[in-house]
Amino acid sequence: MNVQSIADEYEKLLPEITPENRPYWDGLAAHELRLQCCDECGEYRFPDSEVCPRCLSGSFTWSAVSGKGRLWSWLRMHQRYLSVFDGVRPYLVAYIKLDEGPPVISTLVDPPDELVFDMPVRAVFQPGFSDRTILKFAVESPEPAA
């Protein structure tokens, strides 16, 4: 499979950009993770939705968040489901619990050999095959002790 056909297959997997989710994608392009935040109760949510799952308010604001979180779970995918990922198998699927609350399913870039529950992670923004930037995460380096 040549690079262009891989790009075409990858492009098919990305969700359509709509007026409702455009702030999310525009945020990634600006290297910001933007989530909907309920104007009534302050609950952040991902993915976007018309109403808050906590209080059912339809009033929200798109807000940039820290992009920091914790590794809650992960798996290494060995099974071939989509040919577009043949060159990167096994690949890591990571369940990240953002500091602001909602979970995000993504992947880790340059993961260490040993992963541990509750490892701190941060958002990284990588260009994809399309015109879009894709959200991934990297393990945070521990800060040296003072």
Coordinates of N, CA, C and O in Angstrom, one line a residue:
M1 N 0.9 -1.2 0.0 CA 0.0 0.0 0.0 C 0.9 1.2 0.0 O 1.8 1.4 0.8
N2 N 0.7 2.2 -0.9 CA 1.5 3.4 -1.0 C 1.0 4.4 0.0 O 0.0 4.3 0.6
V3 N 1.9 5.4 0.2 CA 1.6 6.5 1.2 C 0.3 7.2 0.9 O -0.5 7.4 1.8
Q4 N -0.1 7.4 -0.3 CA -1.3 8.1 -0.6 C -2.5 7.3 -0.3 O -3.5 7.8 0.3
S5 N -2.5 6.0 -0.6 CA -3.6 5.1 -0.2 C -3.7 5.0 1.3 O -4.8 4.9 1.8
I6 N -2.6 5.0 2.0 CA -2.7 4.9 3.5 C -3.3 6.2 4.0 O -4.2 6.2 4.9
A7 N -2.9 7.4 3.4 CA -3.5 8.7 3.8 C -5.0 8.7 3.5 O -5.8 9.2 4.4
D8 N -5.4 8.2 2.4 CA -6.8 8.1 2.0 C -7.6 7.2 3.0 O -8.7 7.6 3.5
E9 N -7.1 6.1 3.4 CA -7.7 5.2 4.3 C -7.8 5.8 5.7 O -8.8 5.7 6.4
Y10 N -6.8 6.5 6.1 CA -6.7 7.2 7.5 C -7.8 8.3 7.5 O -8.5 8.4 8.5
E11 N -7.8 9.0 6.4 CA -8.8 10.1 6.3 C -10.2 9.7 6.5 O -11.0 10.3 7.2
K12 N -10.5 8.5 6.0 CA -11.9 7.9 6.1 C -12.3 7.6 7.6 O -13.4 7.6 7.9
L13 N -11.3 7.4 8.4 CA -11.5 7.1 9.8 C -11.8 8.3 10.7 O -12.4 8.2 11.8
L14 N -11.4 9.5 10.2 CA -11.6 10.7 11.0 C -13.1 11.1 10.9 O -13.7 11.0 9.9
P15 N -13.6 11.6 12.0 CA -15.0 12.1 12.0 C -15.2 13.4 11.1 O -14.2 14.1 11.0
E16 N -16.3 13.5 10.6 CA -16.6 14.7 9.8 C -16.6 16.0 10.7 O -17.0 15.9 11.9
I17 N -16.0 17.0 10.2 CA -16.0 18.3 10.9 C -17.4 18.9 10.7 O -17.8 19.1 9.5
T18 N -18.1 19.3 11.8 CA -19.4 19.9 11.7 C -19.3 21.2 12.4 O -18.4 21.5 13.2
P19 N -20.4 22.0 12.3 CA -20.4 23.3 13.0 C -20.3 23.0 14.6 O -19.8 23.8 15.3
E20 N -20.9 21.9 15.0 CA -20.9 21.5 16.4 C -19.6 21.2 17.0 O -19.2 21.5 18.1
N21 N -18.7 20.5 16.2 CA -17.4 20.0 16.7 C -16.3 20.8 16.2 O -15.1 20.6 16.6
R22 N -16.5 21.8 15.3 CA -15.4 22.6 14.8 C -14.6 23.3 15.9 O -13.3 23.3 15.7
P23 N -15.1 23.8 17.0 CA -14.2 24.4 18.0 C -13.2 23.4 18.5 O -12.0 23.8 18.8
Y24 N -13.5 22.1 18.6 CA -12.6 21.1 19.1 C -11.4 21.0 18.1 O -10.3 21.1 18.5
W25 N -11.8 20.9 16.8 CA -10.7 20.7 15.8 C -9.9 22.0 15.6 O -8.7 21.9 15.4
D26 N -10.6 23.1 15.7 CA -9.8 24.4 15.6 C -8.8 24.5 16.8 O -7.7 25.0 16.6
G27 N -9.3 24.1 17.9 CA -8.4 24.1 19.1 C -7.2 23.2 18.9 O -6.0 23.6 19.2
L28 N -7.4 22.0 18.4 CA -6.2 21.1 18.1 C -5.2 21.8 17.1 O -4.0 21.7 17.3
A29 N -5.8 22.4 16.1 CA -4.9 23.1 15.1 C -4.1 24.2 15.8 O -3.0 24.5 15.4
A30 N -4.7 24.8 16.8 CA -4.0 25.9 17.6 C -3.2 25.3 18.7 O -2.7 26.1 19.6
H31 N -3.1 24.0 18.8 CA -2.3 23.3 19.9 C -3.0 23.6 21.2 O -2.2 23.8 22.2
E32 N -4.3 23.5 21.3 CA -5.1 23.6 22.5 C -6.1 22.5 22.5 O -6.7 22.2 21.5
L33 N -6.3 22.0 23.7 CA -7.4 21.0 23.9 C -8.6 21.8 24.4 O -8.5 22.4 25.4
R34 N -9.6 21.9 23.5 CA -10.8 22.7 23.9 C -12.0 21.7 24.1 O -12.2 20.8 23.3
L35 N -12.7 21.9 25.2 CA -13.8 21.0 25.6 C -15.0 21.9 25.8 O -14.9 23.1 26.2
Q36 N -16.2 21.3 25.8 CA -17.4 22.1 26.2 C -17.4 22.1 27.7 O -17.2 21.1 28.3
C37 N -17.8 23.2 28.2 CA -18.0 23.4 29.7 C -19.4 23.9 29.9 O -19.8 25.0 29.3
C38 N -20.1 23.3 30.7 CA -21.5 23.6 31.0 C -21.6 25.0 31.7 O -20.9 25.2 32.7
D39 N -22.3 25.9 31.2 CA -22.5 27.2 31.8 C -23.2 27.2 33.1 O -23.1 28.1 33.9
E40 N -24.0 26.1 33.3 CA -24.8 26.0 34.5 C -24.1 25.4 35.7 O -24.1 25.9 36.8
C41 N -23.5 24.2 35.5 CA -22.8 23.5 36.6 C -21.3 23.4 36.5 O -20.7 22.9 37.4
G42 N -20.7 23.8 35.4 CA -19.3 23.8 35.2 C -18.7 22.5 34.8 O -17.4 22.4 34.8
E43 N -19.5 21.5 34.5 CA -19.0 20.2 34.1 C -18.4 20.3 32.7 O -19.0 20.8 31.8
Y44 N -17.1 19.7 32.6 CA -16.5 19.6 31.3 C -17.0 18.3 30.6 O -17.2 17.3 31.4
R45 N -17.1 18.3 29.3 CA -17.6 17.0 28.7 C -16.8 16.8 27.4 O -16.4 17.7 26.7
F46 N -16.6 15.5 27.1 CA -16.0 15.0 25.9 C -16.6 13.6 25.6 O -16.7 12.8 26.5
P47 N -17.1 13.4 24.4 CA -17.1 14.3 23.3 C -18.2 15.3 23.4 O -19.0 15.3 24.4
D48 N -18.3 16.2 22.4 CA -19.3 17.3 22.5 C -20.7 16.7 22.4 O -20.9 15.6 21.9
S49 N -21.6 17.4 23.1 CA -23.0 17.0 23.1 C -23.9 18.2 23.2 O -23.4 19.3 23.6
E50 N -25.1 18.0 22.9 CA -26.1 19.2 22.9 C -26.5 19.6 24.3 O -26.8 20.7 24.6
V51 N -26.4 18.6 25.2 CA -26.8 18.9 26.6 C -25.8 18.4 27.6 O -25.1 17.4 27.3
C52 N -25.7 19.0 28.8 CA -24.8 18.5 29.8 C -25.3 17.2 30.4 O -26.5 17.1 30.7
P53 N -24.4 16.2 30.5 CA -24.9 14.9 31.0 C -25.1 14.9 32.5 O -25.8 14.1 33.1
R54 N -24.6 16.0 33.2 CA -24.8 16.1 34.6 C -26.1 16.8 35.0 O -26.9 16.4 35.8
C55 N -26.4 18.0 34.3 CA -27.6 18.8 34.7 C -28.6 19.0 33.6 O -29.6 19.6 33.8
L56 N -28.2 18.5 32.4 CA -29.1 18.6 31.2 C -29.3 20.0 30.6 O -30.1 20.2 29.8
S57 N -28.4 20.9 31.1 CA -28.5 22.2 30.5 C -28.0 22.2 29.1 O -27.0 21.4 28.7
G58 N -28.5 23.0 28.2 CA -28.1 23.1 26.8 C -27.1 24.3 26.6 O -26.7 24.6 25.5
S59 N -26.8 25.0 27.7 CA -25.9 26.2 27.6 C -24.5 25.8 28.0 O -24.2 25.2 29.0
F60 N -23.6 26.1 27.1 CA -22.2 25.7 27.3 C -21.2 26.7 26.6 O -21.7 27.4 25.7
T61 N -20.0 26.6 26.9 CA -18.9 27.4 26.3 C -17.8 26.5 26.0 O -17.5 25.6 26.8
W62 N -17.2 26.7 24.8 CA -16.0 25.9 24.5 C -14.8 26.6 25.2 O -14.6 27.8 25.1
S63 N -14.0 25.8 26.0 CA -12.9 26.4 26.8 C -11.7 25.5 26.6 O -11.7 24.3 26.6
A64 N -10.5 26.2 26.6 CA -9.3 25.5 26.6 C -9.0 25.0 27.9 O -9.3 25.6 29.0
V65 N -8.6 23.7 28.0 CA -8.2 23.0 29.3 C -6.7 22.8 29.3 O -6.0 22.9 28.3
S66 N -6.3 22.3 30.4 CA -4.8 22.1 30.6 C -4.2 21.0 29.7 O -3.0 21.1 29.4
G67 N -5.0 20.1 29.3 CA -4.4 19.0 28.5 C -3.7 18.0 29.3 O -3.1 17.0 28.8
K68 N -3.7 18.1 30.6 CA -3.1 17.2 31.5 C -4.1 16.2 32.1 O -5.3 16.4 32.2
G69 N -3.6 15.0 32.4 CA -4.4 13.9 32.9 C -3.6 12.8 33.4 O -2.4 12.9 33.7
R70 N -4.3 11.7 33.6 CA -3.7 10.5 34.2 C -4.0 9.3 33.3 O -5.2 9.2 32.8
L71 N -3.1 8.4 33.2 CA -3.3 7.1 32.4 C -4.2 6.2 33.3 O -3.7 5.8 34.4
W72 N -5.3 6.0 32.9 CA -6.3 5.2 33.7 C -6.3 3.7 33.2 O -6.4 2.8 34.1
S73 N -6.1 3.5 31.9 CA -6.0 2.1 31.4 C -5.4 2.1 30.0 O -5.3 3.2 29.4
W74 N -5.0 1.0 29.5 CA -4.4 0.9 28.2 C -4.4 -0.6 27.8 O -4.5 -1.5 28.5
L75 N -4.1 -0.7 26.5 CA -3.9 -2.0 25.9 C -3.1 -1.9 24.6 O -3.0 -0.8 24.0
R76 N -2.4 -2.9 24.3 CA -1.6 -3.0 23.1 C -2.4 -3.8 22.1 O -2.7 -5.0 22.3
M77 N -2.7 -3.2 21.0 CA -3.5 -3.8 20.0 C -2.6 -4.5 19.0 O -1.9 -3.9 18.3
H78 N -2.7 -5.9 19.0 CA -2.0 -6.7 18.1 C -2.9 -7.2 16.9 O -2.4 -7.4 15.8
Q79 N -4.1 -7.3 17.2 CA -5.1 -7.8 16.2 C -5.2 -6.8 15.0 O -5.2 -5.6 15.2
R80 N -5.3 -7.3 13.8 CA -5.5 -6.5 12.6 C -7.0 -6.3 12.4 O -7.7 -7.2 12.1
Y81 N -7.4 -5.0 12.6 CA -8.8 -4.7 12.3 C -8.9 -3.8 11.1 O -9.8 -3.8 10.3
L82 N -7.9 -2.9 11.0 CA -7.9 -1.9 9.9 C -6.5 -1.9 9.3 O -5.5 -1.7 10.0
S83 N -6.4 -2.1 8.0 CA -5.1 -2.2 7.3 C -4.3 -0.9 7.4 O -3.1 -1.0 7.3
V84 N -5.0 0.2 7.6 CA -4.2 1.5 7.7 C -3.2 1.5 8.9 O -2.2 2.2 8.8
F85 N -3.5 0.6 9.9 CA -2.6 0.6 11.0 C -1.6 -0.6 11.0 O -0.9 -0.8 11.9
D86 N -1.5 -1.3 9.8 CA -0.6 -2.4 9.7 C 0.9 -2.0 10.0 O 1.6 -2.8 10.7
G87 N 1.3 -0.9 9.6 CA 2.7 -0.4 9.8 C 3.0 0.0 11.2 O 4.2 0.1 11.6
V88 N 2.0 0.1 12.1 CA 2.3 0.5 13.5 C 1.8 -0.5 14.5 O 1.9 -0.2 15.7
R89 N 1.4 -1.7 14.1 CA 1.0 -2.7 15.0 C 2.3 -3.3 15.7 O 3.3 -3.5 15.0
P90 N 2.2 -3.6 16.9 CA 1.1 -3.4 17.8 C 1.1 -1.9 18.2 O 2.2 -1.2 18.3
Y91 N -0.1 -1.3 18.4 CA -0.2 0.1 18.8 C -0.9 0.1 20.1 O -1.6 -0.8 20.5
L92 N -0.7 1.2 20.8 CA -1.2 1.4 22.1 C -2.5 2.2 22.1 O -2.5 3.3 21.5
V93 N -3.5 1.7 22.8 CA -4.7 2.5 23.0 C -4.7 2.9 24.4 O -4.6 2.0 25.3
A94 N -4.9 4.1 24.7 CA -4.8 4.6 26.1 C -6.1 5.3 26.5 O -6.7 6.1 25.7
Y95 N -6.6 5.0 27.7 CA -7.7 5.6 28.3 C -7.2 6.7 29.3 O -6.6 6.3 30.3
I96 N -7.4 7.9 28.9 CA -6.8 9.0 29.7 C -8.0 9.7 30.5 O -9.0 10.0 29.9
K97 N -7.8 9.9 31.8 CA -8.7 10.7 32.6 C -8.2 12.1 32.7 O -7.1 12.3 33.4
L98 N -8.8 13.0 32.0 CA -8.3 14.4 32.1 C -8.5 15.0 33.5 O -9.4 14.7 34.2
D99 N -7.6 15.9 33.8 CA -7.6 16.6 35.1 C -9.0 17.3 35.3 O -9.5 17.5 36.4
E100 N -9.5 17.8 34.2 CA -10.8 18.5 34.2 C -12.0 17.5 34.3 O -13.2 18.0 34.5
G101 N -11.8 16.2 34.3 CA -12.8 15.3 34.5 C -13.1 14.2 33.5 O -13.1 13.1 33.7
P102 N -13.4 14.6 32.2 CA -13.8 13.6 31.3 C -12.7 12.7 30.8 O -11.5 13.1 30.8
P103 N -13.1 11.5 30.4 CA -12.1 10.6 29.9 C -11.9 10.8 28.4 O -12.9 11.2 27.7
V104 N -10.8 10.5 27.8 CA -10.5 10.5 26.4 C -9.8 9.3 26.0 O -8.9 8.8 26.7
I105 N -10.2 8.7 24.9 CA -9.4 7.5 24.4 C -8.5 8.0 23.3 O -9.0 8.7 22.4
S106 N -7.2 7.7 23.4 CA -6.3 8.2 22.4 C -5.1 7.2 22.4 O -5.3 6.0 22.5
T107 N -3.9 7.7 22.2 CA -2.7 6.9 22.2 C -1.6 7.7 22.8 O -1.7 8.9 23.0
L108 N -0.5 7.0 23.2 CA 0.7 7.6 23.7 C 1.8 7.7 22.7 O 2.0 6.7 22.0
V109 N 2.4 8.8 22.6 CA 3.6 8.9 21.7 C 4.8 8.6 22.6 O 4.9 8.9 23.7
D110 N 5.7 7.8 22.0 CA 7.0 7.4 22.7 C 6.7 6.9 24.1 O 7.3 7.4 25.0
P111 N 5.9 5.9 24.2 CA 5.6 5.4 25.6 C 6.8 4.7 26.2 O 7.6 4.1 25.5
P112 N 6.9 4.8 27.5 CA 8.0 4.0 28.1 C 7.7 2.5 28.0 O 6.5 2.1 27.8
D113 N 8.7 1.7 28.3 CA 8.5 0.2 28.2 C 7.5 -0.2 29.2 O 6.7 -1.1 29.0
E114 N 7.5 0.4 30.4 CA 6.6 0.0 31.5 C 5.6 1.1 31.8 O 6.0 2.2 32.1
L115 N 4.3 0.8 31.6 CA 3.3 1.8 31.9 C 2.7 1.4 33.3 O 2.7 0.3 33.7
V116 N 2.3 2.5 34.0 CA 1.8 2.3 35.4 C 0.5 3.1 35.5 O 0.4 4.2 35.0
F117 N -0.5 2.5 36.1 CA -1.8 3.1 36.4 C -1.5 4.5 37.0 O -0.7 4.6 37.9
D118 N -2.2 5.5 36.6 CA -2.2 6.8 37.2 C -1.0 7.7 36.8 O -0.7 8.7 37.4
M119 N -0.2 7.2 35.8 CA 0.9 8.0 35.3 C 0.4 9.3 34.8 O -0.6 9.4 34.1
P120 N 1.1 10.4 35.1 CA 0.7 11.7 34.6 C 1.0 11.8 33.1 O 2.1 11.3 32.6
V121 N 0.1 12.4 32.3 CA 0.3 12.5 30.9 C -0.1 14.0 30.5 O -0.8 14.6 31.3
R122 N 0.3 14.4 29.3 CA 0.0 15.7 28.8 C -0.4 15.5 27.3 O 0.1 14.7 26.6
A123 N -1.2 16.4 26.9 CA -1.6 16.4 25.5 C -0.5 16.8 24.6 O 0.3 17.7 24.9
V124 N -0.4 16.2 23.4 CA 0.5 16.6 22.4 C -0.3 16.6 21.1 O -1.3 15.9 21.0
F125 N 0.1 17.5 20.2 CA -0.7 17.7 19.0 C 0.1 17.4 17.8 O 1.1 18.0 17.6
Q126 N -0.4 16.4 17.1 CA 0.4 15.9 15.9 C -0.4 16.0 14.6 O -1.6 15.7 14.6
P127 N 0.3 16.5 13.6 CA -0.4 16.6 12.3 C -0.7 15.2 11.8 O 0.1 14.3 12.0
G128 N -1.9 15.0 11.3 CA -2.3 13.7 10.7 C -2.0 13.7 9.2 O -1.3 14.6 8.7
F129 N -2.5 12.7 8.5 CA -2.3 12.6 7.1 C -3.2 13.7 6.4 O -2.9 14.1 5.3
S130 N -4.2 14.1 7.1 CA -5.1 15.1 6.5 C -4.7 16.5 6.9 O -3.6 16.7 7.4
D131 N -5.5 17.5 6.7 CA -5.2 18.8 7.1 C -5.4 19.0 8.6 O -5.2 20.1 9.2
R132 N -5.8 18.0 9.3 CA -6.1 18.1 10.8 C -4.9 17.7 11.7 O -4.1 16.9 11.3
T133 N -5.0 18.3 12.9 CA -4.1 18.0 13.9 C -4.8 16.9 14.8 O -6.0 17.1 15.1
I134 N -4.1 15.9 15.2 CA -4.7 14.8 16.0 C -4.2 14.9 17.4 O -3.0 15.2 17.7
L135 N -5.1 14.6 18.4 CA -4.8 14.6 19.8 C -4.1 13.3 20.2 O -4.7 12.3 20.0
K136 N -3.0 13.4 20.8 CA -2.3 12.2 21.4 C -1.8 12.7 22.7 O -1.9 13.8 23.1
F137 N -1.2 11.8 23.5 CA -0.7 12.1 24.8 C 0.7 11.6 25.0 O 1.1 10.6 24.3
A138 N 1.5 12.2 25.9 CA 2.8 11.8 26.2 C 2.9 11.7 27.7 O 2.3 12.5 28.4
V139 N 3.7 10.7 28.2 CA 3.9 10.6 29.6 C 4.7 11.8 30.1 O 5.7 12.1 29.5
E140 N 4.3 12.4 31.2 CA 5.0 13.5 31.7 C 6.2 13.1 32.4 O 6.2 12.1 33.2
S141 N 7.3 13.7 32.2 CA 8.6 13.4 32.9 C 8.4 13.9 34.4 O 7.9 15.0 34.6
P142 N 8.9 13.1 35.3 CA 8.8 13.6 36.7 C 9.7 14.8 36.9 O 10.8 14.8 36.3
E143 N 9.2 15.7 37.7 CA 10.1 16.9 38.0 C 11.1 16.5 39.0 O 10.8 15.8 39.9
P144 N 12.4 17.0 38.8 CA 13.4 16.6 39.8 C 13.1 17.2 41.2 O 12.5 18.3 41.3
A145 N 13.5 16.4 42.2 CA 13.2 16.8 43.5 C 14.1 18.0 43.9 O 15.3 18.1 43.4
A146 N 13.6 19.0 44.6 CA 14.3 20.2 45.0 C 15.3 19.9 46.1 O 15.2 19.0 46.9

